[in-house]
Short mmCIF file of C-alpha atoms in Angstrom, two decimals:
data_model
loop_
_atom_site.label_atom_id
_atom_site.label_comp_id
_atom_site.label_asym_id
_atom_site.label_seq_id
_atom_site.Cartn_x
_atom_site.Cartn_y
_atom_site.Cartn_z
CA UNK A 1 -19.00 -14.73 20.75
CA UNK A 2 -21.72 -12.18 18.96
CA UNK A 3 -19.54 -9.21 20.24
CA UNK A 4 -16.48 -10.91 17.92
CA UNK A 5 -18.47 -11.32 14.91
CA UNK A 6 -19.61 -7.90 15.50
CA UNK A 7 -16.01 -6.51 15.83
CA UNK A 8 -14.83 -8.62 13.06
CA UNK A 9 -17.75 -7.58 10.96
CA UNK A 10 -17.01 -3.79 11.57
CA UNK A 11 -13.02 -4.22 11.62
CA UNK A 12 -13.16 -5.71 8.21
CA UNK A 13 -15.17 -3.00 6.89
CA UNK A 14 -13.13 -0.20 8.39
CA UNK A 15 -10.22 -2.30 6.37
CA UNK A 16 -12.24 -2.18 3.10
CA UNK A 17 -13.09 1.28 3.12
CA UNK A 18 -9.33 2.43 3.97
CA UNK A 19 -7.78 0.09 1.54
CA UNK A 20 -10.36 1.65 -1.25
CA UNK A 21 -10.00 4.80 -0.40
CA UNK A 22 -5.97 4.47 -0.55
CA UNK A 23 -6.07 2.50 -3.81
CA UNK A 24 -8.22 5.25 -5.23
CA UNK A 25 -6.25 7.98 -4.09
CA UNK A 26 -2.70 6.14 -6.10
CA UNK A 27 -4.54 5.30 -8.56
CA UNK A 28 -5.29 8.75 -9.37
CA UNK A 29 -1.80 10.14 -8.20
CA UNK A 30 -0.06 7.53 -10.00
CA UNK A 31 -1.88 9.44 -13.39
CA UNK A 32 -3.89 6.28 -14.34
CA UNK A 33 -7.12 5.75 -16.28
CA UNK A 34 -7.63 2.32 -14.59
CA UNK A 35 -8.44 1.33 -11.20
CA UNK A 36 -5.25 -0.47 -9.63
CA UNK A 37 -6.49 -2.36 -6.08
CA UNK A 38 -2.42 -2.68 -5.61
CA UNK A 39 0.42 -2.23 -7.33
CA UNK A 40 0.54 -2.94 -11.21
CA UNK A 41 2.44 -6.20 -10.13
CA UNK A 42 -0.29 -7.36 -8.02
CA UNK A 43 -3.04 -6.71 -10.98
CA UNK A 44 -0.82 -8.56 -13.13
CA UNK A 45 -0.97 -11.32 -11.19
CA UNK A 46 -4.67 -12.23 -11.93
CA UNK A 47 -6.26 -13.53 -15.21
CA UNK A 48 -9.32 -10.85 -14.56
CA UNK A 49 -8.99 -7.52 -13.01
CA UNK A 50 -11.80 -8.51 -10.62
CA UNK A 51 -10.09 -11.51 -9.46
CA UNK A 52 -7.39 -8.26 -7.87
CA UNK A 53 -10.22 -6.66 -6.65
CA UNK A 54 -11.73 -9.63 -5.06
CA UNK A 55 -8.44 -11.18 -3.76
CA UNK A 56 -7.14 -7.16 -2.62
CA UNK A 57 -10.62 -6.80 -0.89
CA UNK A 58 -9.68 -10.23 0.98
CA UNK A 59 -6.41 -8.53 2.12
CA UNK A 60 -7.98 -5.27 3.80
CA UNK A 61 -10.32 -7.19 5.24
CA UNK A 62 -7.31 -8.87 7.15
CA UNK A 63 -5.87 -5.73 8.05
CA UNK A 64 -8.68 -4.30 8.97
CA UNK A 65 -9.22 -6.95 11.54
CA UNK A 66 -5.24 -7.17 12.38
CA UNK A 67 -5.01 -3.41 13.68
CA UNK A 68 -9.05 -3.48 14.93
CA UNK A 69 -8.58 -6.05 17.25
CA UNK A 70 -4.63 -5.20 17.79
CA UNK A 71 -5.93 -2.50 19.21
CA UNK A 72 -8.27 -4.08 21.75
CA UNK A 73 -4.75 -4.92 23.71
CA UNK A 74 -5.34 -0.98 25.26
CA UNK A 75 -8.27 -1.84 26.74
CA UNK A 76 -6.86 -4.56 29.23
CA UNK A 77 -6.53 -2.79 32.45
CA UNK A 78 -4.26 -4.95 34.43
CA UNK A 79 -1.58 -4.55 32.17
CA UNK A 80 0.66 -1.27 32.16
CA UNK A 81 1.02 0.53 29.20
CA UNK A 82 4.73 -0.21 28.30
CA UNK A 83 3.54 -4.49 28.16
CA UNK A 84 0.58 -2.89 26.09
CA UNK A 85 2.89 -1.10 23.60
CA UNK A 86 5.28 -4.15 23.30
CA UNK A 87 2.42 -6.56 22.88
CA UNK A 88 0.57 -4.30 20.23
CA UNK A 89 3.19 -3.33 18.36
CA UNK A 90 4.64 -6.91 17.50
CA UNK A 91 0.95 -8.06 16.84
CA UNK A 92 0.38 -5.20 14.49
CA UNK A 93 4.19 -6.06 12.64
CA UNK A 94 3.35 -9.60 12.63
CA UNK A 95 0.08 -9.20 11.20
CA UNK A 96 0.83 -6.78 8.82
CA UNK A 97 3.80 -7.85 7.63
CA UNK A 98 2.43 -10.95 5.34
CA UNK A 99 -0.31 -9.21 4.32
CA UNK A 100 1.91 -6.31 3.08
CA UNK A 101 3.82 -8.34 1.28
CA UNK A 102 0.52 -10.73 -0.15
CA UNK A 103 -0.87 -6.59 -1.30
CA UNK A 104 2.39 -6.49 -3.07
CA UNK A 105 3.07 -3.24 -1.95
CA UNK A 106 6.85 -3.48 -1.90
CA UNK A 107 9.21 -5.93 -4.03
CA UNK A 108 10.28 -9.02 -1.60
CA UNK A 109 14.04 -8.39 -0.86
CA UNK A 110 15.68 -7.82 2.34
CA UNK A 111 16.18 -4.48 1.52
CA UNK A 112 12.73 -3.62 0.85
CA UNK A 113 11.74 -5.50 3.59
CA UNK A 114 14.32 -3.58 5.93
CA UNK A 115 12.65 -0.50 4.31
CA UNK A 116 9.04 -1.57 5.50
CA UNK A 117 10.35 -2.30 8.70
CA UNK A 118 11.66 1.16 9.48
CA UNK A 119 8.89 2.55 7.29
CA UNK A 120 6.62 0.89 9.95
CA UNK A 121 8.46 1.67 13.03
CA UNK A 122 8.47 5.32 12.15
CA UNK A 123 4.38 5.51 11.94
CA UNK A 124 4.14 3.68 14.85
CA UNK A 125 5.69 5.43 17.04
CA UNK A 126 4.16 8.95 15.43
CA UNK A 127 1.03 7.45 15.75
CA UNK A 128 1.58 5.97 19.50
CA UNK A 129 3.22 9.57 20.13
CA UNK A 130 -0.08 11.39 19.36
CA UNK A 131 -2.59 9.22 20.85
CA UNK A 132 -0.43 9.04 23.99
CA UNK A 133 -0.30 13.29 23.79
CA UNK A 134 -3.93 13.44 22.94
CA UNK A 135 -4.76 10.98 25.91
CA UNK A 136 -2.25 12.70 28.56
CA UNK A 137 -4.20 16.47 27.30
CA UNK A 138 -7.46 15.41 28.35
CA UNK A 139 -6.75 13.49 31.11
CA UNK A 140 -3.62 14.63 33.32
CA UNK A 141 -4.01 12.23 35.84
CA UNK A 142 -3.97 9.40 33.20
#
């Protein structure tokens, strides 16, 4: 049970500091003199700007934790690495997904939502593809 809390504890602050670093990083692209946690939308949502903060914090906390442990499914040696895949990928879409759309990062229509779905299938598998080169470099045999 302490290793959990200790995983969630780190997960959800590998979350924060990704989602802050992001939201910095469109804040300033987007040409703004004002911190935006999410989309305008999302701000707009809230009475005080710090409620976004607070409630955006919340939400890469969650996805911190969704893709920290998702990731934990690798370490499971009895399975082989297609079941692996399979079973990470659809824990990563379904945990993502709601939280996506709770950031606000993309306007819920079917469309959109078709559009995060390839959007997401697409880093995926360049990210799978990589690790699975990077792994298969240093270890032949593997």
């Amino acid at each position: 049970m302490k290793k959990y809390v200790k995983y969630t504890i780190g997960f959800s602050a590998t979350g924060v500091l990704i989602g802050l670093a992001i939201s910095l990083i469109f804040s300033y692209l987007n040409g703004s003199t004002i911190y935006y946690p999410s989309s305008p939308n999302f701000v707009n949502q809230f009475a005080h700007p710090l409620n976004s903060v607070t409630v955006s914090v919340v939400l890469w906390m969650l996805i911190g934790c969704v893709f920290g442990f998702g990731s934990l499914i690798f370490e499971l040696k009895n399975w082989s690495l297609l079941k692996k895949t399979i079973i990470n990928f659809f824990a990563y879409y379904a945990g993502f997904s709601p939280l996506a759309i709770l950031c606000g990062w993309f306007p819920l229509t079917w469309i959109n939502f078709a559009i995060f779905t390839l959007i997401f299938i697409t880093i995926y598998t360049i990210i799978w593809s990589l690790n699975w080169y990077s792994i298969k470099k240093r270890d032949p045999l593997n």
